[in-house]
mmCIF file of C-alpha atoms in Angstrom:
data_model
loop_
_atom_site.group_PDB
_atom_site.id
_atom_site.type_symbol
_atom_site.label_atom_id
_atom_site.label_comp_id
_atom_site.label_asym_id
_atom_site.label_seq_id
_atom_site.Cartn_x
_atom_site.Cartn_y
_atom_site.Cartn_z
ATOM 1 C CA MET A 476 2.276 -21.135 3.245
ATOM 2 C CA ASP A 477 4.903 -23.614 4.430
ATOM 3 C CA THR A 478 6.870 -22.175 7.367
ATOM 4 C CA GLN A 479 10.104 -23.861 6.292
ATOM 5 C CA LEU A 480 9.840 -22.244 2.856
ATOM 6 C CA ILE A 481 9.493 -18.810 4.464
ATOM 7 C CA GLU A 482 12.331 -19.422 6.916
ATOM 8 C CA ALA A 483 14.597 -20.558 4.083
ATOM 9 C CA GLN A 484 13.971 -17.227 2.342
ATOM 10 C CA LEU A 485 14.784 -15.048 5.369
ATOM 11 C CA GLY A 486 18.376 -14.719 4.149
ATOM 12 C CA HIS A 487 17.421 -14.193 0.497
ATOM 13 C CA THR A 488 15.265 -11.099 0.585
ATOM 14 C CA ILE A 489 15.602 -7.907 -1.439
ATOM 15 C CA GLU A 490 16.599 -5.010 0.794
ATOM 16 C CA GLN A 491 17.581 -2.770 -2.098
ATOM 17 C CA THR A 492 18.794 -3.031 -5.664
ATOM 18 C CA ASN A 493 21.856 -1.449 -7.222
ATOM 19 C CA PHE A 494 21.432 -1.820 -10.962
ATOM 20 C CA GLU A 495 23.681 1.008 -12.116
ATOM 21 C CA ASP A 496 23.330 -0.133 -15.718
ATOM 22 C CA LEU A 497 19.602 0.679 -15.583
ATOM 23 C CA GLY A 498 20.140 4.267 -14.507
ATOM 24 C CA GLU A 499 20.465 6.252 -11.309
ATOM 25 C CA PRO A 500 18.146 4.772 -8.670
ATOM 26 C CA TYR A 501 15.631 6.750 -6.665
ATOM 27 C CA ARG A 502 14.473 4.898 -3.549
ATOM 28 C CA GLY A 503 10.990 5.204 -2.153
ATOM 29 C CA LYS A 504 9.902 3.512 1.041
ATOM 30 C CA VAL A 505 9.558 0.105 -0.593
ATOM 31 C CA ARG A 506 10.316 0.613 -4.297
ATOM 32 C CA ASP A 507 13.548 1.293 -6.134
ATOM 33 C CA ASN A 508 12.935 3.442 -9.204
ATOM 34 C CA TYR A 509 15.054 3.641 -12.344
ATOM 35 C CA ARG A 510 14.073 6.352 -14.807
ATOM 36 C CA GLN A 511 14.676 5.844 -18.516
ATOM 37 C CA GLY A 512 13.216 8.651 -20.574
ATOM 38 C CA GLY A 513 9.490 8.102 -20.928
ATOM 39 C CA ARG A 514 9.389 5.024 -18.719
ATOM 40 C CA ARG A 515 10.217 4.055 -15.195
ATOM 41 C CA ILE A 516 11.389 0.678 -13.898
ATOM 42 C CA LEU A 517 9.827 0.001 -10.494
ATOM 43 C CA VAL A 518 11.418 -2.757 -8.429
ATOM 44 C CA THR A 519 9.308 -3.630 -5.388
ATOM 45 C CA THR A 520 11.705 -4.684 -2.644
ATOM 46 C CA ASP A 521 10.999 -6.610 0.552
ATOM 47 C CA ARG A 522 11.305 -3.489 2.692
ATOM 48 C CA ILE A 523 8.366 -2.703 4.941
ATOM 49 C CA SER A 524 7.327 0.662 6.332
ATOM 50 C CA ALA A 525 5.037 1.775 9.146
ATOM 51 C CA PHE A 526 4.338 5.149 10.724
ATOM 52 C CA ASP A 527 6.153 6.608 7.686
ATOM 53 C CA HIS A 528 9.436 4.903 8.631
ATOM 54 C CA VAL A 529 11.189 2.038 6.846
ATOM 55 C CA LEU A 530 11.702 -0.784 9.324
ATOM 56 C CA PRO A 531 15.191 -2.291 9.754
ATOM 57 C CA GLN A 532 14.340 -5.844 8.632
ATOM 58 C CA THR A 533 12.839 -7.129 5.393
ATOM 59 C CA ILE A 534 9.876 -9.476 4.887
ATOM 60 C CA PRO A 535 10.320 -12.583 2.697
ATOM 61 C CA PHE A 536 8.275 -12.499 -0.531
ATOM 62 C CA LYS A 537 6.661 -9.178 0.413
ATOM 63 C CA GLY A 538 7.837 -7.386 -2.719
ATOM 64 C CA GLN A 539 6.549 -10.126 -4.978
ATOM 65 C CA ILE A 540 3.172 -10.170 -3.230
ATOM 66 C CA LEU A 541 2.855 -6.403 -3.312
ATOM 67 C CA ASN A 542 3.774 -6.088 -6.981
ATOM 68 C CA GLN A 543 1.520 -8.931 -8.095
ATOM 69 C CA THR A 544 -1.422 -7.679 -6.035
ATOM 70 C CA ALA A 545 -1.048 -4.226 -7.552
ATOM 71 C CA ALA A 546 -0.788 -5.679 -11.057
ATOM 72 C CA TYR A 547 -3.986 -7.672 -10.495
ATOM 73 C CA PHE A 548 -5.967 -4.604 -9.408
ATOM 74 C CA PHE A 549 -4.457 -2.256 -11.990
ATOM 75 C CA GLU A 550 -5.821 -4.610 -14.639
ATOM 76 C CA ALA A 551 -9.162 -4.981 -12.833
ATOM 77 C CA THR A 552 -9.724 -1.204 -12.680
ATOM 78 C CA GLU A 553 -8.262 0.041 -15.965
ATOM 79 C CA ASP A 554 -11.794 0.447 -17.365
ATOM 80 C CA LEU A 555 -12.452 3.044 -14.643
ATOM 81 C CA VAL A 556 -9.170 4.917 -14.427
ATOM 82 C CA PRO A 557 -6.122 4.931 -16.732
ATOM 83 C CA ASN A 558 -2.934 3.744 -15.017
ATOM 84 C CA HIS A 559 0.803 3.843 -15.560
ATOM 85 C CA VAL A 560 1.496 0.125 -16.162
ATOM 86 C CA LEU A 561 3.264 -0.891 -19.381
ATOM 87 C CA SER A 562 4.358 -4.439 -18.446
ATOM 88 C CA VAL A 563 5.240 -6.741 -15.544
ATOM 89 C CA PRO A 564 8.358 -8.685 -16.658
ATOM 90 C CA ASP A 565 9.203 -10.153 -13.228
ATOM 91 C CA PRO A 566 7.218 -10.884 -10.042
ATOM 92 C CA ASN A 567 8.902 -7.901 -8.356
ATOM 93 C CA VAL A 568 8.999 -5.507 -11.314
ATOM 94 C CA THR A 569 6.610 -3.152 -13.075
ATOM 95 C CA ILE A 570 7.601 -1.140 -16.144
ATOM 96 C CA ALA A 571 5.551 2.034 -16.034
ATOM 97 C CA LYS A 572 5.034 5.293 -17.849
ATOM 98 C CA GLU A 573 7.213 8.052 -16.464
ATOM 99 C CA CYS A 574 5.027 10.397 -14.430
ATOM 100 C CA THR A 575 5.314 13.413 -12.186
ATOM 101 C CA PRO A 576 3.518 12.388 -8.996
ATOM 102 C CA ILE A 577 0.719 14.528 -7.599
ATOM 103 C CA PRO A 578 1.980 15.274 -4.059
ATOM 104 C CA ILE A 579 -1.261 14.225 -2.363
ATOM 105 C CA GLU A 580 -2.406 10.799 -1.189
ATOM 106 C CA PHE A 581 -6.103 10.282 -1.840
ATOM 107 C CA VAL A 582 -7.236 8.248 1.160
ATOM 108 C CA VAL A 583 -10.775 6.852 0.982
ATOM 109 C CA ARG A 584 -12.433 5.578 4.147
ATOM 110 C CA GLY A 585 -15.592 3.499 4.228
ATOM 111 C CA TYR A 586 -15.337 2.517 7.898
ATOM 112 C CA LEU A 587 -14.120 4.225 11.074
ATOM 113 C CA ALA A 588 -10.788 2.517 11.684
ATOM 114 C CA GLY A 589 -7.081 3.086 12.187
ATOM 115 C CA HIS A 590 -5.961 6.712 12.210
ATOM 116 C CA ALA A 591 -9.532 7.971 11.724
ATOM 117 C CA TRP A 592 -10.749 6.022 14.757
ATOM 118 C CA ARG A 593 -7.835 7.183 16.894
ATOM 119 C CA GLU A 594 -8.657 10.813 16.057
ATOM 120 C CA TYR A 595 -12.362 10.229 16.679
ATOM 121 C CA ASP A 596 -11.673 8.449 19.972
ATOM 122 C CA ARG A 597 -9.643 11.466 21.104
ATOM 123 C CA GLY A 598 -12.746 13.616 20.608
ATOM 124 C CA SER A 599 -12.293 14.999 17.105
ATOM 125 C CA ARG A 600 -15.478 15.081 15.034
ATOM 126 C CA THR A 601 -13.982 16.671 11.919
ATOM 127 C CA LEU A 602 -11.637 14.858 9.551
ATOM 128 C CA CYS A 603 -10.313 16.626 6.458
ATOM 129 C CA GLY A 604 -13.408 18.829 6.410
ATOM 130 C CA HIS A 605 -15.883 15.963 6.900
ATOM 131 C CA HIS A 606 -18.107 16.132 9.977
ATOM 132 C CA LEU A 607 -18.529 12.806 11.751
ATOM 133 C CA PRO A 608 -21.592 12.295 13.967
ATOM 134 C CA ASP A 609 -21.390 11.396 17.636
ATOM 135 C CA GLY A 610 -21.957 7.829 18.733
ATOM 136 C CA LEU A 611 -19.955 5.985 16.093
ATOM 137 C CA ARG A 612 -18.187 2.797 17.116
ATOM 138 C CA GLU A 613 -14.750 1.613 16.111
ATOM 139 C CA SER A 614 -14.947 -0.240 12.762
ATOM 140 C CA GLU A 615 -18.475 0.994 12.056
ATOM 141 C CA GLN A 616 -19.348 1.608 8.422
ATOM 142 C CA LEU A 617 -19.644 5.300 7.634
ATOM 143 C CA PRO A 618 -22.894 6.629 6.109
ATOM 144 C CA GLU A 619 -20.940 6.940 2.862
ATOM 145 C CA PRO A 620 -17.264 6.686 1.899
ATOM 146 C CA ILE A 621 -15.283 9.861 2.556
ATOM 147 C CA LEU A 622 -12.127 11.192 0.943
ATOM 148 C CA THR A 623 -9.480 12.238 3.480
ATOM 149 C CA PRO A 624 -6.453 13.511 1.540
ATOM 150 C CA THR A 625 -3.012 13.744 3.098
ATOM 151 C CA THR A 626 0.201 15.444 2.128
ATOM 152 C CA LYS A 627 3.070 13.202 0.999
ATOM 153 C CA ALA A 628 5.836 13.956 3.483
ATOM 154 C CA GLU A 629 9.452 13.262 2.496
ATOM 155 C CA GLU A 630 10.174 12.581 6.163
ATOM 156 C CA GLY A 631 7.923 12.101 9.190
ATOM 157 C CA HIS A 632 4.170 11.748 9.196
ATOM 158 C CA ASP A 633 1.845 12.636 6.354
ATOM 159 C CA GLN A 634 -0.635 15.355 7.337
ATOM 160 C CA ASP A 635 -4.417 15.339 6.917
ATOM 161 C CA VAL A 636 -5.625 18.219 4.751
ATOM 162 C CA THR A 637 -8.950 19.561 3.556
ATOM 163 C CA ARG A 638 -9.946 19.808 -0.091
ATOM 164 C CA ASP A 639 -8.885 23.466 -0.290
ATOM 165 C CA GLU A 640 -5.580 22.761 1.471
ATOM 166 C CA ALA A 641 -4.877 19.834 -0.873
ATOM 167 C CA ILE A 642 -5.556 21.990 -3.921
ATOM 168 C CA SER A 643 -3.261 24.713 -2.607
ATOM 169 C CA ASP A 644 -0.467 22.403 -1.411
ATOM 170 C CA ALA A 645 -0.383 20.391 -4.635
ATOM 171 C CA GLY A 646 -0.811 23.362 -6.961
ATOM 172 C CA LEU A 647 -3.890 21.812 -8.574
ATOM 173 C CA THR A 648 -6.900 23.420 -10.163
ATOM 174 C CA SER A 649 -10.239 22.723 -8.529
ATOM 175 C CA SER A 650 -11.388 20.769 -11.572
ATOM 176 C CA THR A 651 -8.277 18.562 -11.564
ATOM 177 C CA TYR A 652 -8.626 17.813 -7.860
ATOM 178 C CA ASP A 653 -12.314 17.009 -8.248
ATOM 179 C CA LYS A 654 -11.561 14.678 -11.144
ATOM 180 C CA LEU A 655 -8.978 12.788 -9.070
ATOM 181 C CA ALA A 656 -11.369 12.717 -6.105
ATOM 182 C CA GLU A 657 -14.077 11.227 -8.335
ATOM 183 C CA TRP A 658 -11.620 8.602 -9.586
ATOM 184 C CA ALA A 659 -10.567 7.714 -6.035
ATOM 185 C CA LEU A 660 -14.152 7.185 -4.913
ATOM 186 C CA ALA A 661 -14.931 5.120 -8.025
ATOM 187 C CA LEU A 662 -11.859 2.957 -7.400
ATOM 188 C CA TYR A 663 -12.913 2.441 -3.793
ATOM 189 C CA ARG A 664 -16.406 1.365 -4.829
ATOM 190 C CA ARG A 665 -14.934 -1.145 -7.313
ATOM 191 C CA GLY A 666 -12.499 -2.382 -4.691
ATOM 192 C CA HIS A 667 -15.261 -2.789 -2.125
ATOM 193 C CA GLU A 668 -17.389 -4.731 -4.609
ATOM 194 C CA MET A 669 -14.494 -7.052 -5.454
ATOM 195 C CA ALA A 670 -13.668 -7.535 -1.774
ATOM 196 C CA THR A 671 -17.285 -8.381 -0.960
ATOM 197 C CA GLU A 672 -17.225 -11.111 -3.597
ATOM 198 C CA GLN A 673 -14.284 -12.622 -1.713
ATOM 199 C CA GLY A 674 -15.915 -12.374 1.718
ATOM 200 C CA LEU A 675 -14.004 -9.229 2.711
ATOM 201 C CA LEU A 676 -14.773 -5.579 3.415
ATOM 202 C CA LEU A 677 -12.461 -2.902 2.017
ATOM 203 C CA VAL A 678 -12.214 -0.646 5.063
ATOM 204 C CA ASP A 679 -9.926 2.085 3.787
ATOM 205 C CA THR A 680 -7.272 2.544 1.147
ATOM 206 C CA LYS A 681 -5.129 5.175 -0.510
ATOM 207 C CA TYR A 682 -4.543 6.094 -4.133
ATOM 208 C CA GLU A 683 -1.804 8.079 -5.793
ATOM 209 C CA PHE A 684 -1.927 9.796 -9.155
ATOM 210 C CA GLY A 685 0.598 11.259 -11.541
ATOM 211 C CA ARG A 686 0.827 13.259 -14.721
ATOM 212 C CA THR A 687 2.563 11.936 -17.831
ATOM 213 C CA PRO A 688 4.827 14.238 -19.903
ATOM 214 C CA ASN A 689 1.940 14.892 -22.310
ATOM 215 C CA GLY A 690 -0.293 15.985 -19.421
ATOM 216 C CA ASP A 691 -2.461 12.892 -18.967
ATOM 217 C CA LEU A 692 -3.523 12.017 -15.432
ATOM 218 C CA VAL A 693 -3.043 8.362 -14.458
ATOM 219 C CA LEU A 694 -3.206 6.106 -11.401
ATOM 220 C CA ILE A 695 0.298 5.220 -10.144
ATOM 221 C CA ASP A 696 2.110 3.448 -7.306
ATOM 222 C CA GLU A 697 -0.208 0.640 -6.134
ATOM 223 C CA VAL A 698 -3.871 -0.173 -5.715
ATOM 224 C CA HIS A 699 -5.748 -2.254 -3.111
ATOM 225 C CA THR A 700 -2.571 -3.889 -1.786
ATOM 226 C CA PRO A 701 -1.826 -4.814 1.859
ATOM 227 C CA ASP A 702 0.488 -1.801 2.097
ATOM 228 C CA SER A 703 -2.180 0.638 0.946
ATOM 229 C CA SER A 704 -5.405 -0.952 2.196
ATOM 230 C CA ARG A 705 -7.163 -2.390 5.206
ATOM 231 C CA TYR A 706 -9.594 -5.295 4.872
ATOM 232 C CA TYR A 707 -12.008 -6.880 7.374
ATOM 233 C CA TYR A 708 -13.476 -10.345 7.093
ATOM 234 C CA ALA A 709 -17.194 -9.973 6.347
ATOM 235 C CA ASP A 710 -18.044 -13.133 8.250
ATOM 236 C CA GLY A 711 -18.639 -12.165 11.875
ATOM 237 C CA TYR A 712 -18.277 -8.420 11.220
ATOM 238 C CA GLU A 713 -21.713 -7.452 12.565
ATOM 239 C CA ASP A 714 -21.395 -9.663 15.665
ATOM 240 C CA ARG A 715 -17.968 -8.275 16.511
ATOM 241 C CA LEU A 716 -19.200 -4.717 15.989
ATOM 242 C CA ALA A 717 -22.240 -5.256 18.243
ATOM 243 C CA GLU A 718 -20.089 -6.836 20.960
ATOM 244 C CA GLY A 719 -17.367 -4.196 20.769
ATOM 245 C CA ARG A 720 -14.700 -6.716 19.804
ATOM 246 C CA SER A 721 -11.801 -6.133 17.456
ATOM 247 C CA GLN A 722 -12.471 -7.051 13.857
ATOM 248 C CA LYS A 723 -10.661 -9.888 12.137
ATOM 249 C CA GLN A 724 -8.684 -8.079 9.508
ATOM 250 C CA LEU A 725 -6.223 -8.444 6.697
ATOM 251 C CA SER A 726 -3.951 -5.432 6.565
ATOM 252 C CA LYS A 727 -0.650 -4.049 7.783
ATOM 253 C CA GLU A 728 -2.367 -2.732 10.904
ATOM 254 C CA PHE A 729 -1.176 -5.694 12.974
ATOM 255 C CA VAL A 730 2.413 -4.594 12.199
ATOM 256 C CA ARG A 731 1.600 -1.113 13.526
ATOM 257 C CA GLU A 732 -0.006 -2.659 16.604
ATOM 258 C CA TRP A 733 3.099 -4.796 17.230
ATOM 259 C CA LEU A 734 5.290 -1.712 16.927
ATOM 260 C CA MET A 735 3.073 0.263 19.308
ATOM 261 C CA ASP A 736 3.229 -2.619 21.797
ATOM 262 C CA HIS A 737 7.023 -2.293 21.570
ATOM 263 C CA GLY A 738 7.002 1.464 22.145
ATOM 264 C CA PHE A 739 7.279 2.735 18.570
ATOM 265 C CA GLN A 740 4.827 5.081 16.841
ATOM 266 C CA GLY A 741 7.261 7.021 14.671
ATOM 267 C CA ARG A 742 7.719 9.824 17.181
ATOM 268 C CA ALA A 743 11.034 11.663 17.353
ATOM 269 C CA ASP A 744 12.199 9.968 20.556
ATOM 270 C CA ASP A 745 10.890 6.466 19.739
ATOM 271 C CA GLU A 746 13.480 3.738 19.340
ATOM 272 C CA MET A 747 12.903 1.464 16.362
ATOM 273 C CA PRO A 748 12.548 -2.153 17.546
ATOM 274 C CA THR A 749 14.158 -5.112 15.785
ATOM 275 C CA LEU A 750 11.738 -7.469 14.059
ATOM 276 C CA PRO A 751 12.399 -11.067 15.216
ATOM 277 C CA ASP A 752 12.588 -13.694 12.473
ATOM 278 C CA ALA A 753 9.452 -15.386 13.822
ATOM 279 C CA PHE A 754 7.533 -12.128 13.450
ATOM 280 C CA ARG A 755 8.956 -11.538 9.964
ATOM 281 C CA ALA A 756 7.659 -14.988 8.973
ATOM 282 C CA LYS A 757 4.277 -14.165 10.502
ATOM 283 C CA VAL A 758 4.088 -10.988 8.413
ATOM 284 C CA THR A 759 4.822 -13.022 5.281
ATOM 285 C CA ARG A 760 2.002 -15.437 6.074
ATOM 286 C CA ARG A 761 -0.391 -12.521 6.526
ATOM 287 C CA TYR A 762 0.644 -11.015 3.191
ATOM 288 C CA VAL A 763 0.181 -14.366 1.440
ATOM 289 C CA GLU A 764 -3.218 -14.768 3.068
ATOM 290 C CA LEU A 765 -4.278 -11.343 1.879
ATOM 291 C CA TYR A 766 -3.053 -11.932 -1.667
ATOM 292 C CA GLU A 767 -4.893 -15.237 -1.972
ATOM 293 C CA LYS A 768 -8.032 -13.909 -0.322
ATOM 294 C CA VAL A 769 -8.396 -10.663 -2.255
ATOM 295 C CA THR A 770 -7.434 -12.083 -5.664
ATOM 296 C CA GLY A 771 -8.886 -15.579 -5.308
ATOM 297 C CA GLN A 772 -5.640 -16.923 -6.787
ATOM 298 C CA PRO A 773 -2.960 -19.128 -5.166
ATOM 299 C CA PHE A 774 0.323 -17.428 -4.404
ATOM 300 C CA GLU A 775 3.226 -19.013 -6.268
ATOM 301 C CA PRO A 776 6.451 -17.846 -4.612
ATOM 302 C CA ASN A 777 9.601 -17.431 -6.637
ATOM 303 C CA THR A 778 12.308 -18.987 -4.454
ATOM 304 C CA HIS A 779 15.323 -18.090 -6.559
ATOM 305 C CA PRO A 780 18.338 -18.102 -4.173
ATOM 306 C CA HIS A 781 19.619 -14.865 -5.701
ATOM 307 C CA PRO A 782 16.531 -12.777 -6.434
ATOM 308 C CA GLN A 783 18.523 -9.733 -7.530
ATOM 309 C CA ASP A 784 20.219 -11.796 -10.243
ATOM 310 C CA ARG A 785 16.820 -13.072 -11.361
ATOM 311 C CA ILE A 786 15.400 -9.556 -11.530
ATOM 312 C CA HIS A 787 18.398 -8.156 -13.384
ATOM 313 C CA ALA A 788 18.176 -10.957 -15.946
ATOM 314 C CA ALA A 789 14.493 -10.160 -16.505
ATOM 315 C CA LEU A 790 15.480 -6.538 -17.161
ATOM 316 C CA SER A 791 18.299 -7.290 -19.624
ATOM 317 C CA GLU A 792 16.558 -5.483 -22.482
ATOM 318 C CA TYR A 793 16.503 -2.295 -20.394
ATOM 319 C CA VAL A 794 20.250 -2.153 -19.742
ATOM 320 C CA ILE A 795 21.698 1.148 -20.955
ATOM 321 C CA PRO A 796 24.402 0.438 -23.599
ATOM 322 C CA GLY A 797 27.923 1.278 -22.477
ATOM 323 C CA SER A 798 26.914 1.731 -18.836
ATOM 324 C CA ARG A 799 29.436 -0.839 -17.630
#
């Protein structure tokens, strides 16, 4: 993507929205939510999070890329698992069914990487109730994909939990949990197949589910995006693994690595570093690369100078009468 185009957008990102005429906003880490009865308006901003903290600077086009990637994979997996999407009226917006989220993230890992590798490297051989054999290498494919659920913390780090702990913490029945676990593993297999077709390996990813007012379980949030997933390039994977070299990857992990290099891992005493504009532009290029690689489609950025005005105009039919 043209560097000048990215640099021109550095001052026109979406940090947060304030559309009072759509309803009272609820802000997640990267999405602003507006609830309207049986539906929810999800505006994906350009905020970026890592180590369960929202970073102080935004990333140009990130919200558009994230929303469009999720939309692509929601459509590509709707034959496996029902999801919450009703429409996508703007590059940054999804209109979804109103749901009560299940307070567990269903993390599926097919390779030993990231948090799982760091725990393994520290000597742990058990992860969320799964026993891992000795002798595994960083980035090595696991004998089979494993589900490693985590709690969804309001603040601080999410916590790994076992199946029984997840059931207890989320107030689920065993059958409901097992159904969601089966869906998560099926989604991972589909995602891995699609990634392989594009010359990538889906290393790990997380899924979130919710319950509609009539009790139906559906996939929510996002699916197979750069914020929720880690990808390796298939080309050269085996050679790098054999030689003990780092894998070439498409994910947000390089942001975490940059933060760790600058002394931040989300710990209580860590000072949040400022993201330089050059690094923000680099993050954008990585997100564009991932979008184009995983979807096989060219990214077409919307360069509206006032993106909030553009989004609000796209949502004009959802304005609550008499709210202004």
